[in-house]
mmCIF file of C-alpha atoms in Angstrom:
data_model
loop_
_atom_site.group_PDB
_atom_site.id
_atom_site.type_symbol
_atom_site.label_atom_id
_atom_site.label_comp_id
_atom_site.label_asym_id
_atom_site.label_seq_id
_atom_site.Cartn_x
_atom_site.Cartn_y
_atom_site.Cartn_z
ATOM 1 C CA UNK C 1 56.269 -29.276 -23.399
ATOM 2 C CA UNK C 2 52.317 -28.561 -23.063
ATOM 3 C CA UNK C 3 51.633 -31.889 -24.033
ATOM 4 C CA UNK C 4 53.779 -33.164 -21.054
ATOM 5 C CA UNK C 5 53.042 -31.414 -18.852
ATOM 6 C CA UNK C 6 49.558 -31.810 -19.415
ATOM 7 C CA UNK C 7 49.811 -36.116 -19.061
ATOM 8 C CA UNK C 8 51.809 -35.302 -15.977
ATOM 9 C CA UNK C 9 48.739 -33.413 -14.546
ATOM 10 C CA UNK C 10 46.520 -35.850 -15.339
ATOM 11 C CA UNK C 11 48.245 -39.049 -14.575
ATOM 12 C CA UNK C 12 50.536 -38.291 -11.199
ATOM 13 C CA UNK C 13 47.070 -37.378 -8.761
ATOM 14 C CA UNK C 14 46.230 -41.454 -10.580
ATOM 15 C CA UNK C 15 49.574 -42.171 -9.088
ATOM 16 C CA UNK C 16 49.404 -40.143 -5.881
ATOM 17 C CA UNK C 17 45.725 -42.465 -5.135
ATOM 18 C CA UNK C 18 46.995 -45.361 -5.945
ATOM 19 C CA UNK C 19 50.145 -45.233 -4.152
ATOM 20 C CA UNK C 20 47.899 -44.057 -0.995
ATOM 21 C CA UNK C 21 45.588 -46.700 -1.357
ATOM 22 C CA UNK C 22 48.301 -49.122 -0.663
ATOM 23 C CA UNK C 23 50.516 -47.452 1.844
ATOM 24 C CA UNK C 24 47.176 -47.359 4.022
ATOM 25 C CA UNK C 25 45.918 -50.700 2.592
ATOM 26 C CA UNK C 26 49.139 -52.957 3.054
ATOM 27 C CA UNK C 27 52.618 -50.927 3.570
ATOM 28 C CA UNK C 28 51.277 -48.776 6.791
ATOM 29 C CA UNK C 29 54.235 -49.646 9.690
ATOM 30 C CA UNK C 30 54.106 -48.366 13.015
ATOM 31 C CA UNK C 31 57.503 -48.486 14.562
ATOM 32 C CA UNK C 32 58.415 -48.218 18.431
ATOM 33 C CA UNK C 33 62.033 -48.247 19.929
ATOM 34 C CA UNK C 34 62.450 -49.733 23.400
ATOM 35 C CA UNK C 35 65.953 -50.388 24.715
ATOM 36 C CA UNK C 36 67.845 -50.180 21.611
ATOM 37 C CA UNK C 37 65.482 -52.768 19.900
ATOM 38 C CA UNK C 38 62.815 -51.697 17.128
ATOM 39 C CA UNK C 39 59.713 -53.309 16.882
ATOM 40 C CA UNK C 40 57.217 -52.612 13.797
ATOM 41 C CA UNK C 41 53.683 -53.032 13.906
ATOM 42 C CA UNK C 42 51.167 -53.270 10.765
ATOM 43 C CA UNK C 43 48.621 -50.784 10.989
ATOM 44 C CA UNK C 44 47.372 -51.469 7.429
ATOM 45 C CA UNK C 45 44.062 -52.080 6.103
ATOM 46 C CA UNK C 46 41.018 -50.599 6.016
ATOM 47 C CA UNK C 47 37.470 -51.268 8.239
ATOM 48 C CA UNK C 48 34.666 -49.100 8.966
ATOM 49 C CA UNK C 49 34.140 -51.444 12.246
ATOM 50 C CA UNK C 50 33.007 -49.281 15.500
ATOM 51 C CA UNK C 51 36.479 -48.950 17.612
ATOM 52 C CA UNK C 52 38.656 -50.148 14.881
ATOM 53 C CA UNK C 53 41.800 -47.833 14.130
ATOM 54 C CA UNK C 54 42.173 -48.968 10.462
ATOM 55 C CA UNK C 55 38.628 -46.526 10.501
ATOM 56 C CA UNK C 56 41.224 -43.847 10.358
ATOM 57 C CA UNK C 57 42.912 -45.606 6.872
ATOM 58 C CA UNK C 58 39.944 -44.168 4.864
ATOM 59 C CA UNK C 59 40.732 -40.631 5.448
ATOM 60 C CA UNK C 60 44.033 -40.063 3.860
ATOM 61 C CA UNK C 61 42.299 -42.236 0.873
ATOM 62 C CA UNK C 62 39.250 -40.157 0.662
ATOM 63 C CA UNK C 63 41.404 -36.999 1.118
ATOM 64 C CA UNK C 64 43.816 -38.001 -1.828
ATOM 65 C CA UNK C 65 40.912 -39.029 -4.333
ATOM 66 C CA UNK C 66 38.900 -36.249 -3.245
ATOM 67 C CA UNK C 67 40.751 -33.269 -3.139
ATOM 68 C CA UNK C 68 43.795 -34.155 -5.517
ATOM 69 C CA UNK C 69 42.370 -36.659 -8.173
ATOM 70 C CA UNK C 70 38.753 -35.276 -8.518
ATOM 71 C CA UNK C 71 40.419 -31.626 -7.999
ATOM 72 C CA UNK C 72 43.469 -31.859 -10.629
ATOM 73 C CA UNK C 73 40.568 -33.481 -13.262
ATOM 74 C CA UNK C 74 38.223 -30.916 -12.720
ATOM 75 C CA UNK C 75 40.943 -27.737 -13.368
ATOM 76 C CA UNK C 76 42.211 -29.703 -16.315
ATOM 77 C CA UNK C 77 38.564 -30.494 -17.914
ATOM 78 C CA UNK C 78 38.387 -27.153 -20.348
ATOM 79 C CA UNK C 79 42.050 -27.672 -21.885
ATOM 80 C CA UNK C 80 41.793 -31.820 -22.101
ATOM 81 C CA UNK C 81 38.877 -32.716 -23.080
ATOM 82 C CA UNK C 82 37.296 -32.130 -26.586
ATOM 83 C CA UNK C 83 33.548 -31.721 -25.475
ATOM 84 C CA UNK C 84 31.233 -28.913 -26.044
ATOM 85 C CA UNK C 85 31.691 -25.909 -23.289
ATOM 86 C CA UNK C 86 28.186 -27.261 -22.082
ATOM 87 C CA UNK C 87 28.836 -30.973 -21.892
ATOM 88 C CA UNK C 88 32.574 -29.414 -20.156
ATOM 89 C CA UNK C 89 30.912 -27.464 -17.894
ATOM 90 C CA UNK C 90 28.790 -30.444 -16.578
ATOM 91 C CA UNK C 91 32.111 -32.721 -15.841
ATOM 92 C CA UNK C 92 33.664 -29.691 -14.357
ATOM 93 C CA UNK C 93 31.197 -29.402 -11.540
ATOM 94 C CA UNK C 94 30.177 -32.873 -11.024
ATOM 95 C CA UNK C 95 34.043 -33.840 -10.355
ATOM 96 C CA UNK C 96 34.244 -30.968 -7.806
ATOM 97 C CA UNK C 97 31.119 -32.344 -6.270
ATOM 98 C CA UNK C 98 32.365 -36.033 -6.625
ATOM 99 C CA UNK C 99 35.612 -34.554 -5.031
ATOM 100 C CA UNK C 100 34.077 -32.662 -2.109
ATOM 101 C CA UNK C 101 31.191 -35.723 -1.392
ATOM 102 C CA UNK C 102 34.668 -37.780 -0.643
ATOM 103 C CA UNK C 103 36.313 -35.363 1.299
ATOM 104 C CA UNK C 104 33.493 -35.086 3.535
ATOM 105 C CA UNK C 105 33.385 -38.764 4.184
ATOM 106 C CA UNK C 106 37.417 -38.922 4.581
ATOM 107 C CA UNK C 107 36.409 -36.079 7.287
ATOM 108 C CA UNK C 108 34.001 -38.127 9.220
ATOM 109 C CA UNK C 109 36.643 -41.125 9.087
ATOM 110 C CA UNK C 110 39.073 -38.897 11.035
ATOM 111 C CA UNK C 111 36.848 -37.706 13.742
ATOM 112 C CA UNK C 112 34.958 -40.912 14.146
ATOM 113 C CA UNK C 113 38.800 -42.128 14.607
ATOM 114 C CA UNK C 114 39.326 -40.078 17.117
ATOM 115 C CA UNK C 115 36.256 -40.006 19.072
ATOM 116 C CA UNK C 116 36.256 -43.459 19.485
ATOM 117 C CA UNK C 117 39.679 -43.538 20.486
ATOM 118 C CA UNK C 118 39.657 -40.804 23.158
ATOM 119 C CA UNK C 119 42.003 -38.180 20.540
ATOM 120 C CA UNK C 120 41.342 -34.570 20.681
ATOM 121 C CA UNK C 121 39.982 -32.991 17.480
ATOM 122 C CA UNK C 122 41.421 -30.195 15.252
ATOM 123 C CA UNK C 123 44.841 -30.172 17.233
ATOM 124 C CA UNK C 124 47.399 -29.959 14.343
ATOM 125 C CA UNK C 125 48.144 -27.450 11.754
ATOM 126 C CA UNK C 126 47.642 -30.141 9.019
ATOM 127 C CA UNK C 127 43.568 -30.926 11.045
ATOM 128 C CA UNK C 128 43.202 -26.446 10.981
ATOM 129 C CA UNK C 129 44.345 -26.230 7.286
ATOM 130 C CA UNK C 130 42.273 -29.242 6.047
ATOM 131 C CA UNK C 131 39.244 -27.678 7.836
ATOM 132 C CA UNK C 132 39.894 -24.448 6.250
ATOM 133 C CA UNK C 133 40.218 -26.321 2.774
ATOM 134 C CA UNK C 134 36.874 -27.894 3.238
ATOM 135 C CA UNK C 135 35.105 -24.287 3.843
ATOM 136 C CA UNK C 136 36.779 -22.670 1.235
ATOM 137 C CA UNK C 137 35.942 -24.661 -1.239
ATOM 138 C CA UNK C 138 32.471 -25.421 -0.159
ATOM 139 C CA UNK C 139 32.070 -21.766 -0.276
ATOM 140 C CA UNK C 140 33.621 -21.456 -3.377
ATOM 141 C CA UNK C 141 31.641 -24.561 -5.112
ATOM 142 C CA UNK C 142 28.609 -22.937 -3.910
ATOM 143 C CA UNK C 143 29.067 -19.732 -5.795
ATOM 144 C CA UNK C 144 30.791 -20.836 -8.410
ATOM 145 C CA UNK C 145 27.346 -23.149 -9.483
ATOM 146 C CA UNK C 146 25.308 -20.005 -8.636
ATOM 147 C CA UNK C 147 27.599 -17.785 -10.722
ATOM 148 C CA UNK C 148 28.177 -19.975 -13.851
ATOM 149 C CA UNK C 149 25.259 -22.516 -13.231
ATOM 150 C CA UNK C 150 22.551 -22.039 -11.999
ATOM 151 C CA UNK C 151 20.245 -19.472 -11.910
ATOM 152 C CA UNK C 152 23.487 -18.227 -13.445
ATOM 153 C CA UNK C 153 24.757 -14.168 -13.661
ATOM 154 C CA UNK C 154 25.055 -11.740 -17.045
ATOM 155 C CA UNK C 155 27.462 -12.373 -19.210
ATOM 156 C CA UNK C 156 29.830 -9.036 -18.169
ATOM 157 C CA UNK C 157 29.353 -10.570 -14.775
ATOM 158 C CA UNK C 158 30.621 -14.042 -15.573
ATOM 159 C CA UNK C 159 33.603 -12.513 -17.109
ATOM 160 C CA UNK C 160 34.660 -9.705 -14.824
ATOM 161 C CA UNK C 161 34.053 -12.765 -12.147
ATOM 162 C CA UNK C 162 35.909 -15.449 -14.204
ATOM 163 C CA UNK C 163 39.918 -14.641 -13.909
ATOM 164 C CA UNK C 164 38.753 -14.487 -9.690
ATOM 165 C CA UNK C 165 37.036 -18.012 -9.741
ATOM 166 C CA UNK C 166 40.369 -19.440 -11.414
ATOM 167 C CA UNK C 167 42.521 -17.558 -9.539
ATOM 168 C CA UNK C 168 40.893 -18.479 -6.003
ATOM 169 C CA UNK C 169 40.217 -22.413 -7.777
ATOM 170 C CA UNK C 170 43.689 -22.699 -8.213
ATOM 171 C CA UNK C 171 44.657 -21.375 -4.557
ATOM 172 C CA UNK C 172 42.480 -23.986 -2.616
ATOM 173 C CA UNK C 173 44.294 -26.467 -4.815
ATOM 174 C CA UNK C 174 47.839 -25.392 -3.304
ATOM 175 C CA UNK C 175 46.116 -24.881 0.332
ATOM 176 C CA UNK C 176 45.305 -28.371 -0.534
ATOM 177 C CA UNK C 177 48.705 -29.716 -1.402
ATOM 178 C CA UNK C 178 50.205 -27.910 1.620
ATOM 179 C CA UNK C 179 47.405 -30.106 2.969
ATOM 180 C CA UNK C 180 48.321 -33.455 2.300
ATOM 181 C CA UNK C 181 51.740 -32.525 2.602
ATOM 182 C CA UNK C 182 51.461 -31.745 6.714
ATOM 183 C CA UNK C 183 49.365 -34.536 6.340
ATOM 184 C CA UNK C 184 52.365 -37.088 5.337
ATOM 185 C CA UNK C 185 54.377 -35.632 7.569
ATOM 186 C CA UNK C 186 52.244 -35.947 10.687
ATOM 187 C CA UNK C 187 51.748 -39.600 10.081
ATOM 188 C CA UNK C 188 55.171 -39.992 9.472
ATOM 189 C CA UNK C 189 55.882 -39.160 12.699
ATOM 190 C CA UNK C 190 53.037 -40.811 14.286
ATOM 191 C CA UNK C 191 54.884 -44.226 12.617
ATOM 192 C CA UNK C 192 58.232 -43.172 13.395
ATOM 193 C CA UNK C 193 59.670 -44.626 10.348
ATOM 194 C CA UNK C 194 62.157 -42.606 9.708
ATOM 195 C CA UNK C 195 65.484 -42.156 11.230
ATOM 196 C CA UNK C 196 65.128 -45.262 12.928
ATOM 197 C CA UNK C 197 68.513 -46.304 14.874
ATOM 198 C CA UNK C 198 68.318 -49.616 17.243
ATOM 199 C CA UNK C 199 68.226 -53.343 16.980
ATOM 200 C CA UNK C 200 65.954 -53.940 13.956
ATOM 201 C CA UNK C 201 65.607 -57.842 13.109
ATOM 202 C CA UNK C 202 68.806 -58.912 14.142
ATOM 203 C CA UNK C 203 70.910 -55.853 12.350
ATOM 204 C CA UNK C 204 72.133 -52.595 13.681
ATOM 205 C CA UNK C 205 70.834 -49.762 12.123
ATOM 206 C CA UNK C 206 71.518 -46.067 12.155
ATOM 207 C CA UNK C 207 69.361 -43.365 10.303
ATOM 208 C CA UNK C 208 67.603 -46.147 8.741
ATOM 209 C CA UNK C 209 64.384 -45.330 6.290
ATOM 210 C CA UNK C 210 61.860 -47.233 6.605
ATOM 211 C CA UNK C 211 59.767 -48.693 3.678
ATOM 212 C CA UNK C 212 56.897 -46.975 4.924
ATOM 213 C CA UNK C 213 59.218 -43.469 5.287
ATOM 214 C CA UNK C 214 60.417 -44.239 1.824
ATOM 215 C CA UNK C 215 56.285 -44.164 0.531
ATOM 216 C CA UNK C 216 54.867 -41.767 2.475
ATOM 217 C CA UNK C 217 57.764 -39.215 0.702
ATOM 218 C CA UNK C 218 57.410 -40.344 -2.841
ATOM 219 C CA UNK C 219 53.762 -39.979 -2.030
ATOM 220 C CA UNK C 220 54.043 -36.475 -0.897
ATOM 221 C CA UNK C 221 56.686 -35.362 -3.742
ATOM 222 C CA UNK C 222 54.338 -36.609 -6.445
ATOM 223 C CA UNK C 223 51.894 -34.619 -4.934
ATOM 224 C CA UNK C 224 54.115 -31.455 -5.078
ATOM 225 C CA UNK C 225 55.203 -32.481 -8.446
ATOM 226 C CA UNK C 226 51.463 -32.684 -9.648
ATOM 227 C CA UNK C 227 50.968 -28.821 -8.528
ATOM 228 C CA UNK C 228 54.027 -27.822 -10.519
ATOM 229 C CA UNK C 229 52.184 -29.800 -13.657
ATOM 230 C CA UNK C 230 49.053 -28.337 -12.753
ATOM 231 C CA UNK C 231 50.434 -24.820 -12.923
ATOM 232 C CA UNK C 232 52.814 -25.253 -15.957
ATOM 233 C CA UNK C 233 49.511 -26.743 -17.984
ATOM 234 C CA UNK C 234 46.805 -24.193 -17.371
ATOM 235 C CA UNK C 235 49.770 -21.610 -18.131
ATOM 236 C CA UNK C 236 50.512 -22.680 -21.141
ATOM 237 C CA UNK C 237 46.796 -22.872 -22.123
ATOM 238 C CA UNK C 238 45.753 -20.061 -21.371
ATOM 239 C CA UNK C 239 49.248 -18.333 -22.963
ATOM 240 C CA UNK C 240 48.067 -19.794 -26.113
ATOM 241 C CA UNK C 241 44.929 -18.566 -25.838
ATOM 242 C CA UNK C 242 45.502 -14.958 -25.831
ATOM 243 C CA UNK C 243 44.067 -13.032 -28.249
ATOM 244 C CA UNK C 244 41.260 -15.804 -29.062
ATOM 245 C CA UNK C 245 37.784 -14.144 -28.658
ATOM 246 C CA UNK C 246 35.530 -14.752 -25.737
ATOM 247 C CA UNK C 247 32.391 -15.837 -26.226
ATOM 248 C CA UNK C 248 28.841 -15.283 -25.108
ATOM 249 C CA UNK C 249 28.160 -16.464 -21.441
ATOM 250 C CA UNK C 250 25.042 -14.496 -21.016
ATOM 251 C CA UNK C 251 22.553 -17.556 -21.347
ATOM 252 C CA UNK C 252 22.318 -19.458 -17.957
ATOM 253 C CA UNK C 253 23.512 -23.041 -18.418
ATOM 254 C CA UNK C 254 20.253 -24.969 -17.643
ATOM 255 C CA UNK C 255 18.684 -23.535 -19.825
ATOM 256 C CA UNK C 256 19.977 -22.966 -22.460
ATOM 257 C CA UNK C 257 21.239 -25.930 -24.950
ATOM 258 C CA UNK C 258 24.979 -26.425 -25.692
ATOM 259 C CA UNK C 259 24.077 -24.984 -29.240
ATOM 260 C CA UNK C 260 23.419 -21.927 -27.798
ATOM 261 C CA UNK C 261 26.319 -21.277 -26.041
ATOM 262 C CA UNK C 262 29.440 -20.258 -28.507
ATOM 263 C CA UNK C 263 33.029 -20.365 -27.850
ATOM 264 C CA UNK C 264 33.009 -18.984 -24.428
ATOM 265 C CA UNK C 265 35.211 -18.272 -21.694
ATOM 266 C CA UNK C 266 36.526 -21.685 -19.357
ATOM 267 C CA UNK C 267 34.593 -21.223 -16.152
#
């Protein structure tokens, strides 16, 4: 079971970017219905091109790699891989830092987007919690390296602090899937590809999915799947590691050398 879940975790947020990459790249359908006929329109691709709407492709890309890939990794770094705490540590924080440094730039593609095109910012629930993602976990990135990093706190501090900094890690990672999830569901919406009912290439339909429906909702249930794998993992890690002793955090990271630092806590 732990070693299932545990591929699960790592591989579906692989899945979830790829699959995003090429509902935005090639399978991204606009569809309009005007007097019982149904016209689609690609809106795939990508371009970084002043007054170009494909601009707006990069964000859900950037979003997905940053925040659920880089993310999902990072949590999973201390129970996967078979490095020193140290050398851990390290890959811990630089994903989160990879992660945020993409969501930023998935940020800017959505308001460039929409300055350029005349859209009003930060209108949606999915724009107010993505905002709020970005400053909480800025915020608690910031900390965190100050905490566990650099200058780095006592040892009884890092611990008393440690169970919190998991605890409010693994929060912004749900605020995050509740994220993305609004997020599919907005541009869903905004493509009309589902429920479609008119005169689509020559055939009647009624209630007819879309292929761009159908990925946009196996995109957003791998997502929610990759939480529950997420959740089941770290659970089941840290079940089994009850009763193991905790270490000594009380030398600050930089320096200190990974040989000074003995089987510690996972922060």
């Amino acid at each position: 079971m732990e070693l299932f879940a545990r591929v699960l975790a790592h591989t579906l947020p692989v899945l979830v970017v790829i699959l995003m990459g090429y509902w935005m790249g090639t399978g991204l359908t606009a569809y309009a219905v005007k007097d019982g006929v149904v016209t689609a329109r690609d809106t795939s691709g990508f371009s970084w091109t002043s007054g170009d709407a494909r601009v707006f492709n990069w964000h859900p890309l950037l979003m997905s790699f940053g925040f659920v890939f880089c993310s999902i990794q990072a949590a999973l770094v201390y129970i996967s891989l078979p490095f020193s705490h140290a050398v851990n540590k390290r890959i811990h924080l630089s994903l989160h830092a990879l992660g945020f440094l993409s969501a930023v730039l998935g940020a800017v593609a959505v308001f460039r987007f929409h300055n350029e095109h005349g859209i009003t910012n930060l209108y949606s629930l999915h724009s107010w919690l993505g905002l709020g993602v970005l400053i909480l976990f800025s915020g608690h990135w910031l900390g965190s390296f100050a905490v566990f990093f650099y200058p780095g706190a006592e040892k009884t501090v890092r611990a008393s602090i440690a169970p919190y900094h998991i605890g409010i890690g693994l929060s912004i990672i749900g605020l995050v899937v509740a994220t993305v999830e609004a997020g599919i569901l907005e541009k869903l919406a905004f493509n009309g590809s589902c429920n479609l009912s008119g005169d689509l290439n020559g055939q009647t339909v009624k209630g007819y999915m879309a292929s761009d429906c159908i990925l946009g909702n196996v995109i957003g249930l791998l997502v929610a799947l990759t939480l529950i794998a997420l959740i089941v993992t770290i659970w089941i890690a840290r079940h089994n590691e009850q009763g193991k002793p905790v270490g000594d955090e009380s030398i600050p990271l930089l320096l200190g050398s990974s040989g000074d630092e003995k089987t510690e806590i996972s922060v």
